[in-house]
XYZ file of C-alpha atoms in Angstrom:
326
model
C -150.638 -74.079 11.030
C -147.256 -73.315 9.480
C -146.906 -70.065 7.572
C -145.737 -70.053 3.976
C -141.991 -69.370 4.122
C -138.924 -69.622 1.940
C -136.101 -72.069 2.581
C -133.503 -70.424 4.821
C -135.974 -68.212 6.619
C -136.646 -68.197 10.349
C -140.241 -68.951 11.255
C -142.089 -67.188 14.080
C -141.485 -68.715 17.509
C -144.189 -71.135 18.600
C -144.574 -72.201 22.243
C -140.928 -71.372 22.921
C -139.568 -73.238 19.900
C -137.335 -71.468 17.375
C -138.007 -72.839 13.907
C -136.402 -72.272 10.530
C -136.456 -73.949 7.137
C -133.383 -75.209 5.308
C -132.619 -77.278 2.217
C -131.805 -80.821 3.305
C -130.888 -82.134 -0.135
C -133.745 -84.588 -0.516
C -136.472 -82.592 1.249
C -136.859 -79.259 2.988
C -135.899 -79.602 6.646
C -137.619 -77.942 9.577
C -135.023 -77.107 12.244
C -136.642 -76.840 15.686
C -134.261 -75.721 18.439
C -131.375 -77.144 16.368
C -133.104 -80.512 15.950
C -133.608 -81.465 12.295
C -137.025 -82.700 11.156
C -137.791 -83.436 7.479
C -140.668 -81.304 6.213
C -142.299 -82.236 2.928
C -144.333 -79.339 1.533
C -146.717 -80.061 -1.329
C -148.620 -77.323 -3.118
C -152.378 -77.727 -3.226
C -152.263 -76.546 -6.830
C -150.471 -79.796 -7.711
C -153.197 -82.054 -6.369
C -154.245 -82.827 -9.933
C -151.394 -81.280 -11.874
C -149.889 -82.214 -15.202
C -148.900 -85.647 -13.928
C -152.460 -86.282 -12.822
C -151.194 -88.460 -9.984
C -150.052 -86.469 -6.996
C -153.137 -86.787 -4.836
C -151.821 -85.072 -1.721
C -155.007 -85.115 0.419
C -155.056 -88.923 0.778
C -151.325 -89.253 1.605
C -151.569 -88.409 5.349
C -154.509 -90.766 5.760
C -152.636 -93.632 4.121
C -149.406 -93.027 6.032
C -151.102 -92.674 9.430
C -152.466 -96.204 9.150
C -149.000 -97.656 8.457
C -146.458 -98.528 11.153
C -143.613 -100.684 9.861
C -139.822 -100.488 10.336
C -139.309 -100.275 6.561
C -141.828 -97.464 6.004
C -140.937 -93.861 6.794
C -143.057 -92.516 9.644
C -145.393 -89.548 9.381
C -145.356 -87.605 12.651
C -147.601 -84.638 11.959
C -149.362 -82.707 9.226
C -150.057 -78.996 8.819
C -151.765 -77.094 6.082
C -152.566 -73.613 4.915
C -154.329 -72.217 1.871
C -151.383 -72.989 -0.404
C -149.595 -76.058 0.933
C -149.907 -79.317 2.825
C -146.902 -79.975 5.117
C -145.862 -83.474 6.156
C -143.473 -83.804 9.120
C -141.579 -87.013 8.422
C -139.097 -89.368 10.027
C -135.518 -88.307 9.284
C -133.620 -90.640 6.925
C -129.985 -89.657 6.394
C -128.612 -92.596 4.409
C -129.502 -91.433 0.914
C -131.444 -93.063 -1.906
C -131.050 -96.766 -2.644
C -129.251 -96.367 -5.965
C -127.000 -93.579 -4.724
C -125.812 -95.754 -1.834
C -125.284 -98.783 -4.050
C -123.322 -96.681 -6.539
C -121.245 -95.306 -3.658
C -120.603 -98.686 -2.054
C -119.886 -100.253 -5.435
C -119.267 -103.944 -4.866
C -121.763 -105.917 -2.819
C -122.633 -109.579 -2.586
C -125.795 -111.311 -3.705
C -126.638 -111.893 -0.046
C -126.659 -108.121 0.495
C -128.927 -107.750 -2.545
C -131.270 -110.381 -1.084
C -131.342 -108.504 2.227
C -132.289 -105.289 0.435
C -135.035 -106.950 -1.601
C -136.443 -108.555 1.550
C -136.651 -105.076 3.105
C -138.706 -104.015 0.078
C -141.062 -106.982 0.102
C -141.722 -106.948 3.862
C -143.356 -103.475 3.965
C -145.253 -104.210 0.746
C -146.727 -107.339 2.343
C -147.656 -105.213 5.359
C -149.296 -102.544 3.160
C -151.196 -105.066 1.063
C -152.523 -106.800 4.182
C -153.953 -103.421 5.226
C -155.511 -102.616 1.895
C -152.883 -100.174 0.611
C -151.282 -100.328 -2.836
C -148.213 -98.153 -3.452
C -148.215 -97.987 -7.292
C -144.837 -96.269 -7.699
C -142.143 -98.474 -6.198
C -138.727 -97.565 -7.605
C -135.210 -97.069 -6.207
C -135.759 -93.327 -5.805
C -138.598 -94.058 -3.377
C -136.400 -96.096 -1.035
C -133.998 -94.409 1.383
C -131.627 -95.747 4.012
C -132.326 -94.770 7.599
C -128.718 -93.750 8.272
C -125.340 -93.561 6.505
C -124.018 -96.777 8.047
C -123.105 -99.763 5.884
C -125.952 -101.137 3.754
C -125.796 -104.335 5.806
C -126.707 -102.350 8.932
C -128.958 -99.471 7.833
C -132.679 -100.046 7.339
C -134.266 -99.441 3.951
C -137.511 -97.439 4.034
C -140.248 -96.573 1.551
C -140.501 -92.775 1.566
C -143.051 -91.580 -1.010
C -146.777 -92.349 -0.946
C -147.885 -89.684 -3.425
C -149.779 -92.112 -5.679
C -150.641 -94.761 -3.087
C -154.256 -95.729 -2.574
C -156.464 -97.644 -0.177
C -158.383 -100.402 -1.916
C -161.038 -102.914 -0.935
C -160.489 -106.677 -1.373
C -160.902 -107.534 -5.038
C -161.102 -103.886 -6.104
C -159.749 -103.161 -9.577
C -157.852 -99.916 -10.144
C -157.890 -98.033 -13.441
C -155.725 -94.920 -13.008
C -152.601 -95.418 -15.102
C -150.139 -93.810 -12.700
C -146.652 -95.062 -13.392
C -142.941 -94.623 -13.916
C -142.289 -96.448 -17.222
C -139.260 -98.549 -16.234
C -141.049 -100.061 -13.243
C -144.693 -100.143 -14.343
C -146.558 -103.452 -14.478
C -148.118 -104.345 -17.865
C -151.651 -104.490 -16.463
C -151.377 -100.890 -15.230
C -150.943 -99.850 -18.866
C -154.270 -101.552 -19.599
C -156.026 -99.648 -16.789
C -157.133 -102.809 -15.008
C -154.958 -103.861 -12.088
C -154.738 -104.697 -8.374
C -152.013 -104.537 -5.729
C -149.986 -107.160 -7.618
C -148.571 -104.277 -9.668
C -146.253 -103.553 -6.725
C -144.676 -107.004 -6.986
C -143.785 -106.455 -10.644
C -141.972 -103.255 -9.657
C -139.989 -105.124 -6.999
C -139.000 -107.674 -9.639
C -137.642 -104.885 -11.837
C -135.662 -103.375 -8.946
C -134.239 -106.788 -7.993
C -133.143 -107.351 -11.597
C -131.358 -103.984 -11.677
C -129.682 -104.560 -8.304
C -128.187 -107.827 -9.510
C -126.874 -106.749 -12.904
C -126.957 -102.933 -13.038
C -129.259 -102.758 -16.051
C -133.085 -102.634 -16.382
C -134.898 -105.673 -17.822
C -136.949 -103.518 -20.193
C -134.705 -100.969 -21.833
C -135.635 -98.403 -24.471
C -134.390 -95.193 -26.040
C -137.639 -93.428 -25.155
C -140.703 -93.903 -22.974
C -142.875 -95.490 -25.651
C -140.209 -98.062 -26.516
C -139.883 -98.976 -22.844
C -143.648 -99.337 -22.554
C -143.827 -101.574 -25.646
C -141.224 -103.884 -24.122
C -143.008 -103.909 -20.773
C -146.256 -104.896 -22.505
C -144.474 -107.855 -24.113
C -142.885 -108.783 -20.790
C -139.939 -110.480 -22.464
C -136.549 -110.226 -20.748
C -133.295 -112.176 -20.620
C -130.493 -112.942 -18.196
C -127.990 -112.318 -20.969
C -125.533 -109.833 -19.443
C -122.182 -111.252 -18.236
C -123.086 -110.336 -14.654
C -125.773 -113.026 -14.600
C -123.221 -115.841 -14.964
C -122.408 -115.520 -11.255
C -125.970 -114.996 -10.000
C -127.661 -117.960 -8.324
C -130.538 -119.882 -9.866
C -132.670 -118.979 -6.821
C -132.319 -115.260 -7.569
C -133.253 -115.755 -11.216
C -136.205 -117.913 -10.177
C -137.581 -115.165 -7.919
C -137.311 -112.565 -10.678
C -138.975 -114.885 -13.199
C -141.873 -115.397 -10.792
C -142.255 -111.655 -10.186
C -141.968 -110.472 -13.799
C -144.939 -112.553 -14.959
C -147.340 -110.974 -17.447
C -150.386 -112.664 -15.907
C -150.931 -110.968 -12.501
C -152.815 -114.003 -11.192
C -149.663 -116.118 -11.652
C -147.311 -113.545 -10.156
C -145.957 -114.098 -6.645
C -147.795 -112.234 -3.921
C -145.771 -110.381 -1.304
C -146.434 -113.166 1.202
C -145.294 -115.835 -1.252
C -142.191 -113.828 -2.153
C -141.204 -113.557 1.515
C -141.158 -117.368 1.674
C -139.157 -117.782 -1.527
C -135.817 -119.523 -0.749
C -133.742 -116.595 -2.025
C -135.512 -114.204 0.356
C -136.240 -116.531 3.260
C -132.649 -117.785 3.538
C -130.899 -114.715 2.062
C -129.522 -116.190 -1.164
C -128.510 -119.682 0.046
C -126.940 -120.678 -3.288
C -125.237 -117.370 -3.982
C -121.693 -116.991 -5.215
C -119.292 -115.090 -2.969
C -118.359 -112.908 -5.946
C -119.507 -109.311 -5.965
C -122.420 -108.263 -8.133
C -121.176 -106.311 -11.139
C -122.877 -105.021 -14.312
C -120.014 -106.443 -16.390
C -117.268 -108.995 -15.900
C -113.615 -108.276 -16.687
C -110.779 -110.776 -16.778
C -108.148 -108.310 -15.662
C -106.810 -110.064 -12.590
C -108.852 -107.786 -10.361
C -108.725 -109.791 -7.151
C -109.514 -106.729 -5.037
C -112.868 -105.993 -6.658
C -111.809 -102.420 -7.457
C -112.753 -102.719 -11.127
C -116.137 -104.180 -10.250
C -116.784 -101.389 -7.768
C -115.747 -98.610 -10.145
C -117.626 -100.201 -13.033
C -120.883 -100.461 -11.083
C -120.556 -96.959 -9.663
C -119.912 -95.367 -13.062
C -122.630 -97.409 -14.734
C -125.370 -96.557 -12.252
C -124.465 -92.885 -11.967
C -124.276 -92.568 -15.748
C -127.646 -94.252 -16.174
C -129.280 -91.978 -13.598
C -127.871 -88.875 -15.298
C -129.176 -90.109 -18.640
C -132.637 -90.639 -17.161
C -132.706 -87.195 -15.570
C -131.556 -85.471 -18.734
C -133.547 -87.163 -21.479
C -136.753 -88.600 -20.152
C -139.326 -88.378 -17.392
C -138.766 -91.953 -16.202
C -138.085 -90.809 -12.656
C -141.455 -89.158 -12.112
C -144.927 -90.695 -12.161
C -147.250 -89.604 -14.913
C -150.598 -90.526 -16.349
C -150.952 -92.322 -19.652
C -154.059 -91.249 -21.496
C -157.289 -90.069 -19.862
């Protein structure tokens, strides 16, 4: 059992190992004999905190039953009277959106590869009776800092995930407004809510803007309930019909008509990695400035995504799950 300790402190030696805690940027890191191991510490007092969603006790159980190359591995758990500690697989490549903003210009084929790495673990989870319920770019990290065409994308946060029986209907309205499925807002949903979230992420990856935008959380939720979206930004003029078709079949109001993870994996855009894609880079806006190098597209996407993330962090709680109503 790990003692409660502050970041930067050296922990008591255990079986010849020298351990200390340090801030790793995304999570606290446990350094054991100079080897870095991510250590996620969650306070027991937050089990049913203000968000009403962070059910820490079930997280280790869910993660132990999952073994997939696109899901972060849980190696060990410790606990004391105050905290539950999760010893995780080390991912050093950064969050999905941060890497995309850094890389800037990328092709539709790269976007298809990323989306396939999201759908594959979701299919695996669903086949084992696990629903994630909070898929969003902040919950995907790259395994290493190599190019996005080489690094693996991994789901990292299972704080609101749940094991469900076949046909079981869930009612807890745990969500992040931008990515929440409409049926979750009605407190009657199944694992198909995860596929809606993937549709939202795919939309954002391809154009740099969310399909359901609002100046506040309630406006976003009203638009999500309506489920109406357009491919009206200039960026969509160079996106293939196959990509748009996948998004249209994921962002379907009726969950029974929405693509399952298995069906999405066999969609032409995923199965063949964007066969009809343009070779042009994906950009949130098009400029006729003779930019043959793609520099403007890269800078535009980077500034747009970073600015949007800062706006989210400053104004709203879109980037954290919360409970709507009782």
